[in-house]
Coordinates of C-alpha atoms in Angstrom, one line a residue:
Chain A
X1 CA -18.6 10.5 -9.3
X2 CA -21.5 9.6 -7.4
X3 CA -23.7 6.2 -7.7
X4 CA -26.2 7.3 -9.8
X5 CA -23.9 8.8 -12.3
X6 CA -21.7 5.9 -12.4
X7 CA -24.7 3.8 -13.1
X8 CA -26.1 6.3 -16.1
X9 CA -22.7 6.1 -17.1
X10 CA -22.9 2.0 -17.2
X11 CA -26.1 2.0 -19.0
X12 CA -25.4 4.5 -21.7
X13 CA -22.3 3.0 -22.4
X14 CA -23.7 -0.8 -22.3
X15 CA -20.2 -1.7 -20.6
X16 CA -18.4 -2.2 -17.5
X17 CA -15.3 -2.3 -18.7
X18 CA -12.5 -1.1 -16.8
X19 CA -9.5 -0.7 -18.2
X20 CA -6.3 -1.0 -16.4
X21 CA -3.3 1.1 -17.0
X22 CA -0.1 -1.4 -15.9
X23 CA 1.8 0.6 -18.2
X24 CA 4.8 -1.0 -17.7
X25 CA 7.6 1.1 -19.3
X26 CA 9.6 -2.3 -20.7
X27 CA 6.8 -3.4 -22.0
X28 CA 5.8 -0.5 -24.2
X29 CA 5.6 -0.6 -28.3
X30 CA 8.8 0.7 -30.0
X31 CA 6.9 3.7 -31.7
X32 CA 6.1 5.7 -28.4
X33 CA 9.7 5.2 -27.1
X34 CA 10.9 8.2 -28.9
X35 CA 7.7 10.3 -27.4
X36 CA 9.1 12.9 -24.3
X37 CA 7.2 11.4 -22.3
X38 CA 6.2 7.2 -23.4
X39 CA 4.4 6.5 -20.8
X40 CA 2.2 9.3 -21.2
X41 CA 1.8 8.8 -25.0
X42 CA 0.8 5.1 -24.6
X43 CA -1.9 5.9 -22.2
X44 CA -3.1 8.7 -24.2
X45 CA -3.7 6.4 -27.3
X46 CA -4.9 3.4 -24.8
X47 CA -7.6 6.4 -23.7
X48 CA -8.5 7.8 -26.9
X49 CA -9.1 4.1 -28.2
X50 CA -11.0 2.1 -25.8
X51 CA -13.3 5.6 -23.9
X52 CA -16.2 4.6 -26.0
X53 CA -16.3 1.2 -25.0
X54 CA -14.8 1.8 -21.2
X55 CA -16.1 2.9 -18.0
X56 CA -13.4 3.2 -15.9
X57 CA -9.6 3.5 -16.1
X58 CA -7.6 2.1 -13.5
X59 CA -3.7 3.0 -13.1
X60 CA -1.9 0.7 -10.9
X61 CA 0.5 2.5 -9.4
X62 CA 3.2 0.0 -8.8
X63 CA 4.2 0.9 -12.8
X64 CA 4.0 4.4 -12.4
X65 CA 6.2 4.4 -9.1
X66 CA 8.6 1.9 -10.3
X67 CA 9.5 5.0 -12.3
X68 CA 10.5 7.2 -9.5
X69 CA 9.3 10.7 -9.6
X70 CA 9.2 10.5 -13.6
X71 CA 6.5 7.9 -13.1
X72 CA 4.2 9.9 -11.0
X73 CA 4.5 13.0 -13.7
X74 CA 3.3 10.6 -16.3
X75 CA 0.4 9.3 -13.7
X76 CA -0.2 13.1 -13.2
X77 CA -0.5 13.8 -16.8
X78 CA -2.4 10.5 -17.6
X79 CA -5.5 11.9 -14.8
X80 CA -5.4 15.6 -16.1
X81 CA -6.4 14.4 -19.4
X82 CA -8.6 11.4 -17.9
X83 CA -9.8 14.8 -15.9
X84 CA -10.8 16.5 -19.4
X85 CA -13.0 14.0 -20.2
X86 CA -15.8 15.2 -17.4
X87 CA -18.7 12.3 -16.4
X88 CA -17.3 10.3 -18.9
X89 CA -15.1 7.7 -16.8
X90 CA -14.4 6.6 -13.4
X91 CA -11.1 6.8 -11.9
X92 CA -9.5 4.5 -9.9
X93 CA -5.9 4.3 -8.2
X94 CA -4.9 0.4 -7.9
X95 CA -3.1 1.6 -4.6
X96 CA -4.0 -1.1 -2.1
X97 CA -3.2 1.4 0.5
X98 CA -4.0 1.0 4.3
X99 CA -2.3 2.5 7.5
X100 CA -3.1 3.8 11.1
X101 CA -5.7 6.5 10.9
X102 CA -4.1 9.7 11.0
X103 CA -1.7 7.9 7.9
X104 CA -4.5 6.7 5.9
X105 CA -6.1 10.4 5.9
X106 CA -2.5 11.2 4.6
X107 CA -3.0 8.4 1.7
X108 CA -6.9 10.0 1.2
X109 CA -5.3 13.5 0.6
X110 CA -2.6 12.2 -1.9
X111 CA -5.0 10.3 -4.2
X112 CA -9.1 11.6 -3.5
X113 CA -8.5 14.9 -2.3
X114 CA -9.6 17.4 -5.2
X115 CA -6.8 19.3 -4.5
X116 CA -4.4 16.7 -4.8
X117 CA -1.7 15.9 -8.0
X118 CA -4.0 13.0 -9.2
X119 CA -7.9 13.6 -7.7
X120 CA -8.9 10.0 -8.4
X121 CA -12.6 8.8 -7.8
X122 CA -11.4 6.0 -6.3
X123 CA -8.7 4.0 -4.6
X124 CA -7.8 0.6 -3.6
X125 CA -7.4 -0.1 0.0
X126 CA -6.2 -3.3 1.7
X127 CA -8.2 -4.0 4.9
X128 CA -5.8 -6.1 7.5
X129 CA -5.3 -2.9 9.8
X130 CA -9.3 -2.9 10.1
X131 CA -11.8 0.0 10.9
X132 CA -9.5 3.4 11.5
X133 CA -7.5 2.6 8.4
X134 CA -10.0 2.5 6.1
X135 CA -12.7 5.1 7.6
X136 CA -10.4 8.3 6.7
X137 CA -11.0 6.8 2.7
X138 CA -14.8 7.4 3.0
X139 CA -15.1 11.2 3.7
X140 CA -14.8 12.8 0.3
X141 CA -17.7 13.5 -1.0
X142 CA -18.6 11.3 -4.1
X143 CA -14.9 9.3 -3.7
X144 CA -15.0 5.5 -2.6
X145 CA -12.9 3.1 -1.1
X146 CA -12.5 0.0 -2.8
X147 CA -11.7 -2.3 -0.2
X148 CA -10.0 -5.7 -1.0
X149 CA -12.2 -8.8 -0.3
X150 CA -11.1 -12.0 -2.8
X151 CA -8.1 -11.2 -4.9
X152 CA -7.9 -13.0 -8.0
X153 CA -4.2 -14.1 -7.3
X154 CA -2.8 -17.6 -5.8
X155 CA -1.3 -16.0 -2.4
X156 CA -5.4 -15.1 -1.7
X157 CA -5.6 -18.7 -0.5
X158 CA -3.1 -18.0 1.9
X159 CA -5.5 -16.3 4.9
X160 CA -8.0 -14.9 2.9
X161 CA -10.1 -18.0 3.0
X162 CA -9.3 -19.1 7.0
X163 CA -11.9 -19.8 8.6
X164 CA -12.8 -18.2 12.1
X165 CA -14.8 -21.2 14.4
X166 CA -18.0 -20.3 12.9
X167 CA -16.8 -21.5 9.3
X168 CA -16.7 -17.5 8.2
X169 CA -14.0 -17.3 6.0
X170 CA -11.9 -14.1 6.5
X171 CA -12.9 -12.4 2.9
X172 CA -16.6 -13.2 4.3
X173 CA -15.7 -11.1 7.4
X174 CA -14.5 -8.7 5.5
X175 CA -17.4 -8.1 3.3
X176 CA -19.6 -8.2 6.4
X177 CA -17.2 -6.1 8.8
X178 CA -16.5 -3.2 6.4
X179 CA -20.9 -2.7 5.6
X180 CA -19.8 -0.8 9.7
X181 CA -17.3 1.4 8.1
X182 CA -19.2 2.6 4.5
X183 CA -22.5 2.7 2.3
X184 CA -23.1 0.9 -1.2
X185 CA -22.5 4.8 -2.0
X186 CA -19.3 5.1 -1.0
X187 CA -17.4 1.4 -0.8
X188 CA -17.0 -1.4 -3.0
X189 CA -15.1 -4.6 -2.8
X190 CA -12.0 -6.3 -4.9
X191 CA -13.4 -9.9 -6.1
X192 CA -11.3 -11.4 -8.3
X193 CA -12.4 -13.2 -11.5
X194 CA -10.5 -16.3 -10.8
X195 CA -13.1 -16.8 -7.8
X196 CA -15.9 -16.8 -9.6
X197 CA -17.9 -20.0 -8.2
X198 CA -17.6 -17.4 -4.9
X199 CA -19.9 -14.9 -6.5
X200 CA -23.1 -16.2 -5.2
X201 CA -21.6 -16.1 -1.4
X202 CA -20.5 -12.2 -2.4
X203 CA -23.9 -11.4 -3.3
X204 CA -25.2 -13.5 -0.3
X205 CA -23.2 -10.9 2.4
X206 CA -23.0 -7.8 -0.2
X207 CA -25.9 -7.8 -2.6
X208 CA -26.2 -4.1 -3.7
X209 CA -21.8 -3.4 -3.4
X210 CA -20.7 -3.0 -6.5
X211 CA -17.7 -5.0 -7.0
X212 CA -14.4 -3.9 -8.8
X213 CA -13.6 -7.3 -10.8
X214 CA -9.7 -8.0 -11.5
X215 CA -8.5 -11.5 -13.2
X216 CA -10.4 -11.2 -16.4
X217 CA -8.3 -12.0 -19.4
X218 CA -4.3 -12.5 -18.7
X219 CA -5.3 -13.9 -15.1
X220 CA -7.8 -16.7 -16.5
X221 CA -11.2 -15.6 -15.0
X222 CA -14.4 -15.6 -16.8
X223 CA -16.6 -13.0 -17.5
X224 CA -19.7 -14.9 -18.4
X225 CA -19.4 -16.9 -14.7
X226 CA -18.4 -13.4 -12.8
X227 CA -21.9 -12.3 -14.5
X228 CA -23.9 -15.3 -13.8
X229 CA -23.4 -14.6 -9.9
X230 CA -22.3 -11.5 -9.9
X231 CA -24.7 -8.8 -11.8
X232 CA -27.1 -7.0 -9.8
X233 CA -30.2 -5.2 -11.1
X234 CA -28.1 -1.7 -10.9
X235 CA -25.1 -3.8 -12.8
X236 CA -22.9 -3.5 -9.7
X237 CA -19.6 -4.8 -11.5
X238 CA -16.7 -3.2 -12.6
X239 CA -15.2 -5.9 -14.8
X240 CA -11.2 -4.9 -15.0
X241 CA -8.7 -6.3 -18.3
X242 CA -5.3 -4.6 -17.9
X243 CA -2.8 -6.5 -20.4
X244 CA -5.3 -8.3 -22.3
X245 CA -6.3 -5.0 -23.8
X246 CA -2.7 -2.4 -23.4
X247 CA -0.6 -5.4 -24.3
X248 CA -2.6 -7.2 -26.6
X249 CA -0.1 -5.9 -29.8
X250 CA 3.1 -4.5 -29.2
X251 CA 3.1 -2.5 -32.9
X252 CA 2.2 0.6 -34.1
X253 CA -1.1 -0.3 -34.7
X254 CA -1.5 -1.4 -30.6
X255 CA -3.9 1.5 -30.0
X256 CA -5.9 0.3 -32.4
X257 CA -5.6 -3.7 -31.4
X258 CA -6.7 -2.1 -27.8
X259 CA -10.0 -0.6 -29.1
X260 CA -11.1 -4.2 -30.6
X261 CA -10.0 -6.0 -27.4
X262 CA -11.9 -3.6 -25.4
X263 CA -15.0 -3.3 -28.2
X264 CA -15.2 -7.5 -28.3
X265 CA -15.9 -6.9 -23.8
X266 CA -18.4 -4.2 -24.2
X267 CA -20.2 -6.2 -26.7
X268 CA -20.1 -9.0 -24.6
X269 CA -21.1 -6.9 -21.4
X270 CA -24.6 -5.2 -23.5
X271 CA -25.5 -8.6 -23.9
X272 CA -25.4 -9.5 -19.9
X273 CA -26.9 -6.3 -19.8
X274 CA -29.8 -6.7 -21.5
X275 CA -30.9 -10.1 -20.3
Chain B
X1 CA 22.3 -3.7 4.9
X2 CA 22.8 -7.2 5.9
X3 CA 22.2 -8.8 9.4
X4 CA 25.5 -8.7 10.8
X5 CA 25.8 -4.9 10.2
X6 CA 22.4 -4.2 11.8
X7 CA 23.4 -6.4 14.5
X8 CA 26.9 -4.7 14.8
X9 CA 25.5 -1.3 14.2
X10 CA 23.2 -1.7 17.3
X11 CA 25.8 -2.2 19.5
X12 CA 28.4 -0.1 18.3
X13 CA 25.5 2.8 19.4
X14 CA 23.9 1.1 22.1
X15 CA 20.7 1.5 20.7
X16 CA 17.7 0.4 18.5
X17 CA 15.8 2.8 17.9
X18 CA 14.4 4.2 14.5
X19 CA 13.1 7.5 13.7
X20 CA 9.8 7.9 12.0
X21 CA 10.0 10.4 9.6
X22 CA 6.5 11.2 9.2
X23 CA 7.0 14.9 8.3
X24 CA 3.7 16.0 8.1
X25 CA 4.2 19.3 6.3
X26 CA 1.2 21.4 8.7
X27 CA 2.9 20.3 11.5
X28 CA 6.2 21.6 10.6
X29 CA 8.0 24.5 12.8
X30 CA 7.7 28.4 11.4
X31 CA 11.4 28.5 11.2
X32 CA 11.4 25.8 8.0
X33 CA 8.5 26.8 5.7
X34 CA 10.4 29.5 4.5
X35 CA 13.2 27.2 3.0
X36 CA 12.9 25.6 -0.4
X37 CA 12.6 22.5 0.3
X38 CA 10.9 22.5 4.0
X39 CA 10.1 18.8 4.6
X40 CA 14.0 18.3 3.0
X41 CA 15.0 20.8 5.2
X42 CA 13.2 20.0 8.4
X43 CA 13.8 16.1 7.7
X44 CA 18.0 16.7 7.7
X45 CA 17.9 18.7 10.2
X46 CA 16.3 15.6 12.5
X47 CA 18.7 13.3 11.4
X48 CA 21.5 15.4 12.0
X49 CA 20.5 16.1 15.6
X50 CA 19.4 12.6 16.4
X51 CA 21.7 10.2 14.3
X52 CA 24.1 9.5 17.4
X53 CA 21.2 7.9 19.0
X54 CA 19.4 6.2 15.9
X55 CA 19.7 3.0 14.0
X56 CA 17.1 3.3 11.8
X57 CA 15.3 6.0 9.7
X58 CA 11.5 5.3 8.5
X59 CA 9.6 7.8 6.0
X60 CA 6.1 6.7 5.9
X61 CA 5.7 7.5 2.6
X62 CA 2.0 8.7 2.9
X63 CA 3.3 12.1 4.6
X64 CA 5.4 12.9 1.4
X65 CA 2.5 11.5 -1.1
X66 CA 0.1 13.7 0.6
X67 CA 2.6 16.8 -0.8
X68 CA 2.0 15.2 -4.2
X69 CA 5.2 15.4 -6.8
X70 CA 6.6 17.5 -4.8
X71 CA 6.5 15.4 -1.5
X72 CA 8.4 12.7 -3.6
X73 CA 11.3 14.8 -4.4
X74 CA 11.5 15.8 -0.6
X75 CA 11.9 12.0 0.0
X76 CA 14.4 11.3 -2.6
X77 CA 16.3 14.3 -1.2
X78 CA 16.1 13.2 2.2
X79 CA 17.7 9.5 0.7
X80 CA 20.3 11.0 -0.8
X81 CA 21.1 12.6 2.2
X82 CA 20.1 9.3 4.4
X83 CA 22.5 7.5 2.0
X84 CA 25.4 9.5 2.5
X85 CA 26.0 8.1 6.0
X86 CA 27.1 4.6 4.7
X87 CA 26.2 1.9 7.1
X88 CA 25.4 4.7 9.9
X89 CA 22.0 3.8 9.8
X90 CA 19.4 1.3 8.2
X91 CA 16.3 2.9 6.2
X92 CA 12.4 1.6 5.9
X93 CA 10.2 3.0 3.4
X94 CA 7.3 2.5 5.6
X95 CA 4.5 1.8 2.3
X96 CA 2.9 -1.0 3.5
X97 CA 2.0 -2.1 -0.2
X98 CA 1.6 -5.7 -1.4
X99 CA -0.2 -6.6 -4.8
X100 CA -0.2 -9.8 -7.2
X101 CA 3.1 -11.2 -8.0
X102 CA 3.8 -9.3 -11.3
X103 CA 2.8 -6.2 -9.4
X104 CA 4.7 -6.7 -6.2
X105 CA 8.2 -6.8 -8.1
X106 CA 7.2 -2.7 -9.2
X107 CA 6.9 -2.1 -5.9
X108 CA 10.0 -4.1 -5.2
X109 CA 12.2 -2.6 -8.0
X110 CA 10.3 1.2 -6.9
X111 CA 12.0 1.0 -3.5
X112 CA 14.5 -1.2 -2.7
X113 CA 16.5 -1.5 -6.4
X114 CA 19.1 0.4 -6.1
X115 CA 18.8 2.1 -9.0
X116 CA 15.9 3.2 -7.8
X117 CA 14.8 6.9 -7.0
X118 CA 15.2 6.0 -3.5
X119 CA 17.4 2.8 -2.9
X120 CA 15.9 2.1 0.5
X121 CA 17.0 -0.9 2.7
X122 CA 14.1 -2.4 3.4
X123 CA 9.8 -2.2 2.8
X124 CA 6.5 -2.5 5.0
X125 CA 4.1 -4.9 3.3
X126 CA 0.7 -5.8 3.8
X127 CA 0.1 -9.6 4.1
X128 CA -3.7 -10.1 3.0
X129 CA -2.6 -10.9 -0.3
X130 CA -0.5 -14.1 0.3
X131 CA 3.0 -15.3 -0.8
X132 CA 3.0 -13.9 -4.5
X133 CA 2.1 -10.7 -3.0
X134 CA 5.7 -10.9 -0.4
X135 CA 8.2 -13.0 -2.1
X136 CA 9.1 -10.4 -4.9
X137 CA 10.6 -8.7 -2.3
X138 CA 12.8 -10.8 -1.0
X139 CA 15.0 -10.9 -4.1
X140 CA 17.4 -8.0 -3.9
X141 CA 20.2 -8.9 -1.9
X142 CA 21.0 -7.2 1.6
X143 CA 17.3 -6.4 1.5
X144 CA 14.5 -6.8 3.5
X145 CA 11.2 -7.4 3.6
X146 CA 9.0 -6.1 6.4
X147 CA 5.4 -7.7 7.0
X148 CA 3.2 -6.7 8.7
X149 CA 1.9 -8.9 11.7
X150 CA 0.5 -7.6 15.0
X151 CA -0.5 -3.6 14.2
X152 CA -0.2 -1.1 17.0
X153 CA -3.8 0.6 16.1
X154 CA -7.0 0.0 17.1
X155 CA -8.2 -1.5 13.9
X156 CA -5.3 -4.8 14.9
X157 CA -8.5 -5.9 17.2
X158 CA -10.7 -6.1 13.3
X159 CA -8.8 -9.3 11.7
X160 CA -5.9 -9.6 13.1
X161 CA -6.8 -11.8 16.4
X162 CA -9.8 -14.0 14.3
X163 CA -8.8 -17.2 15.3
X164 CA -9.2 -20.4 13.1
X165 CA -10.7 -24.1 14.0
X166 CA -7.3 -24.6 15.7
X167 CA -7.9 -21.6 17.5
X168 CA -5.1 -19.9 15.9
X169 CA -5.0 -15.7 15.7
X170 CA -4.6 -14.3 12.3
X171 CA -0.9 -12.6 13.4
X172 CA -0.1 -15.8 14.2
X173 CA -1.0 -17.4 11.3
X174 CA 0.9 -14.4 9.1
X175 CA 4.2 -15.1 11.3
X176 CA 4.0 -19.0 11.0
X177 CA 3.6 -18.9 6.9
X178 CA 5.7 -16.0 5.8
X179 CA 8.5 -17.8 7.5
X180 CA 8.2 -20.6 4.4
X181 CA 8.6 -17.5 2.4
X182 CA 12.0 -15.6 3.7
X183 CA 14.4 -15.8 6.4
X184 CA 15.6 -13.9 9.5
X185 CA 17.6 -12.4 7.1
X186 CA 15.5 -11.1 4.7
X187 CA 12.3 -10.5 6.6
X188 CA 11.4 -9.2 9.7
X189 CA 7.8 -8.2 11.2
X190 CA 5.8 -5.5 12.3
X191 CA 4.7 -5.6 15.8
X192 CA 3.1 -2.7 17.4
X193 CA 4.1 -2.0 20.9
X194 CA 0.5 -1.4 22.2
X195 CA 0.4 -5.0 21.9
X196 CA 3.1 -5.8 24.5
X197 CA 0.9 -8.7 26.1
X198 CA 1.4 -10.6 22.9
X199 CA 5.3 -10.2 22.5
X200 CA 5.6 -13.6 24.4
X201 CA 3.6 -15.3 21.8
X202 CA 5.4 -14.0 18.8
X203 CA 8.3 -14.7 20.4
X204 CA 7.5 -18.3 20.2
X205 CA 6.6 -18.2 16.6
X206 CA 9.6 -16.0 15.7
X207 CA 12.3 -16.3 18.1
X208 CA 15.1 -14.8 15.8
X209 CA 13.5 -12.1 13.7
X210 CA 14.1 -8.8 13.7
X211 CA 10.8 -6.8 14.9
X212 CA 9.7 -3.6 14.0
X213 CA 7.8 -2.0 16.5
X214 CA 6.2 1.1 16.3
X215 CA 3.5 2.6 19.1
X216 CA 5.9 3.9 21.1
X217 CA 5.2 7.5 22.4
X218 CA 2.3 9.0 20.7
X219 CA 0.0 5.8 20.7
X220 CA 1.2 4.6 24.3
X221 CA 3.2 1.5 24.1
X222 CA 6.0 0.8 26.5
X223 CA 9.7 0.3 25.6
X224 CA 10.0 -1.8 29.2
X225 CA 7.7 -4.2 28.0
X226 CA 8.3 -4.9 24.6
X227 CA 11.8 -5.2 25.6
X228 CA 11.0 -7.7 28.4
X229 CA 9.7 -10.6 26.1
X230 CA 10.7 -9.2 22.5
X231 CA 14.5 -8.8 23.1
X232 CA 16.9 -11.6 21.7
X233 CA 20.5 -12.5 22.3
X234 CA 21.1 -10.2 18.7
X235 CA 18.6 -7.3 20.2
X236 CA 16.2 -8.1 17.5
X237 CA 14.6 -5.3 17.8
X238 CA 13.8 -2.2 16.2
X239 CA 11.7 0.4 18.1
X240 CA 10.4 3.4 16.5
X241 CA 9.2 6.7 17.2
X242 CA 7.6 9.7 15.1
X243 CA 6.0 12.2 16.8
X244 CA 7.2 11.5 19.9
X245 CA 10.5 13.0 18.6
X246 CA 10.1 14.9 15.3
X247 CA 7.3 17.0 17.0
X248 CA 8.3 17.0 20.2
X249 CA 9.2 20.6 20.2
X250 CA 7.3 23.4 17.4
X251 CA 10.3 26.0 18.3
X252 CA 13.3 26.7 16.4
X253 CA 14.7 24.7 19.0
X254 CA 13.2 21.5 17.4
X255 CA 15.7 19.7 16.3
X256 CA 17.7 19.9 19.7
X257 CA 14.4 18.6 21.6
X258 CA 14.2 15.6 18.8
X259 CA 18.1 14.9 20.0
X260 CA 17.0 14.9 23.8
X261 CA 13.8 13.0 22.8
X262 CA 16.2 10.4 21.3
X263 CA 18.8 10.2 23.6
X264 CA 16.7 9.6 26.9
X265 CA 15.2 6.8 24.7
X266 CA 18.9 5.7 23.6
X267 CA 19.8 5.3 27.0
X268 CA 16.8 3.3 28.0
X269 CA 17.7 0.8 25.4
X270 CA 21.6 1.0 26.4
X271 CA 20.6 -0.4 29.6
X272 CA 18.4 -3.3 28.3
X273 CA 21.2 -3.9 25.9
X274 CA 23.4 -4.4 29.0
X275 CA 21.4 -6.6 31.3

């Protein structure tokens, strides 16, 4: 999916909701246990709940691998049938991938390549190996890397705010360093919610990048302050809530509980929207 | 695999080297793709040929994702077989992943449990993502975590040598803080051999860990001098190479050229082992 469609896609939807698929198999509601295949099932009904209020799904594939092979045949089967929904998602593998170049075209081919098991829009890529791991993401045509800047977790205070002897911070560097490697066409950046007072620095060093936004919901960020800073006049966020909307009931009726959680964001999102 | 049998298992073979198993299914030789399983197949060969000589095994697991499903089963086949040589030999999933906490212990339980599909010894992760990102790791007992630190590629030069107002290099900022999070028992670092200059340094910040070292070979490190200031009273060392020895020879002949490959190697480190 290219820019311009992902942006239609935003507007006619009024949201930029992404939903995130931890499906974590302990975690799952009783009445898909019994299913062939639960993990599957769950993500089905997540799908067929939340697509009119979601733009993007995001599998992380920690849950699916922590399945062993069974897990990637459930991720398999979750993107076929994301597949058959045609322009009317983006897809995004939570991977936070990153190796030596000739590796990272390896990682490219597993998750972007059309021919590939899962053919993904997207991936998640973490950038301490610099330039050459990174680059081999960006030459699909109409894929993007996703390139971890801010996470929304504690351990980002760790070295992603260090300063170098100009007073750059390294997720600063980052942002600036990796506008050598891709376009606002073809690379975005991981800010997480919890960060949100450094929106207006993000949007200092990447105005026009959209942003894939983790931390809403479960982690505590706000999506009213990630707006505030964050929204550019082409929307430029993708606002992600994994087990505030999958998890948010745990009966029969979660599918259902998933679709409000989800419609209460988009309605909040038009409103941002529409300022 | 705990410490004392690494230790002991290095100089019961007079060598630390490990194998990168980064079976890159276009490069394999004619005589295997007409097998079943050809990565399987060309994979046990390798380690039947070179295990006299090897320590450690590492998969990077982008060369069997890049197969899809199908790659996976190769590597859980190739476990299996790894497995099967009880404390012969030491295994890495080389996966380089690292996410937030709750994320980090799928990864953990998707490589290292030993229920798992694959039951490896030990992980590659990234460090970008700070402490909550590592420590889940760290829990499974006779386990290791392996962090990345000083990479062998070019991209190392991007990040990883940004110094801080105490003029401090990133690597050495990673091998200072992660030692708050494990112990030379339970973590060891990456170190890429093309950085041999900087073995002194990080010998002083980590006198006692195990290293892994790859760049060896194909990207043009030297064994000499890594071993000059990165060797310890307990070796401390693991040095790897892939295609320097899985692809040394395209013939039908290959896996007797990977067992030459990794002899002359083993006998380099024998005598380093000895001084």
């Amino acid at each position: 999916m290219n820019r311009k469609e992902l942006v239609d896609l935003i507007y006619r939807k009024k949201s930029f909701l992404c939903v995130g698929l931890d499906s974590d198999k302990s975690k799952l509601p009783e009445c898909v246990l019994t299913k062939e295949d639960p993990v599957f099932e769950f993500n089905k009904a997540i799908i067929d709940a939340t697509l009119p209020y979601t733009v993007a799904y995001k599998p992380n594939l920690a849950f699916y691998e922590s399945q062993g092979i069974e897990g990637l045949v459930s991720l398999k089967k979750t993107m076929d049938y994301l597949h058959s929904f045609d322009k009317e998602c983006f897809t995004i593998a939570d991977a936070k991938r990153g190796d030596i170049g000739n590796t990272s075209q390896q990682y490219a081919k597993a998750f972007l390549s059309p021919e590939s098991d899962f053919g993904f829009d997207s991936m998640t890529i973490a950038p301490y190996m610099g330039e050459d791991s990174v680059k081999p993401f960006t030459v699909y045509e109409n894929k993007w890397v996703i390139l971890l800047a801010l996470t929304s977790n504690k351990g980002a205070n760790d070295f992603q705010f260090t300063q170098d002897n100009q007073g750059t911070k390294l997720f600063e560097q980052v942002l600036t360093k990796a506008q050598e490697w891709g376009t606002k066409d073809n690379l975005m950046f991981v800010c997480g919610a919890t960060q949100a007072e450094m929106f207006s620095t993000i949007r200092r060093i990447a105005p026009d990048h959209f942003l894939l936004v983790p931390g809403v919901g479960a982690q505590g960020g706000s999506l009213s302050e990630v707006c505030k800073y964050g929204l550019t006049k082409e929307c430029g966020l993708l606002v992600n809530s994994s087990r505030g909307i999958i998890f948010a009931d745990h009966s029969a009726d979660f599918a259902k509980t998933a679709a409000q959680k989800a419609k209460e964001l988009q309605e909040e999102m038009k409103t941002y929207l529409e300022r």
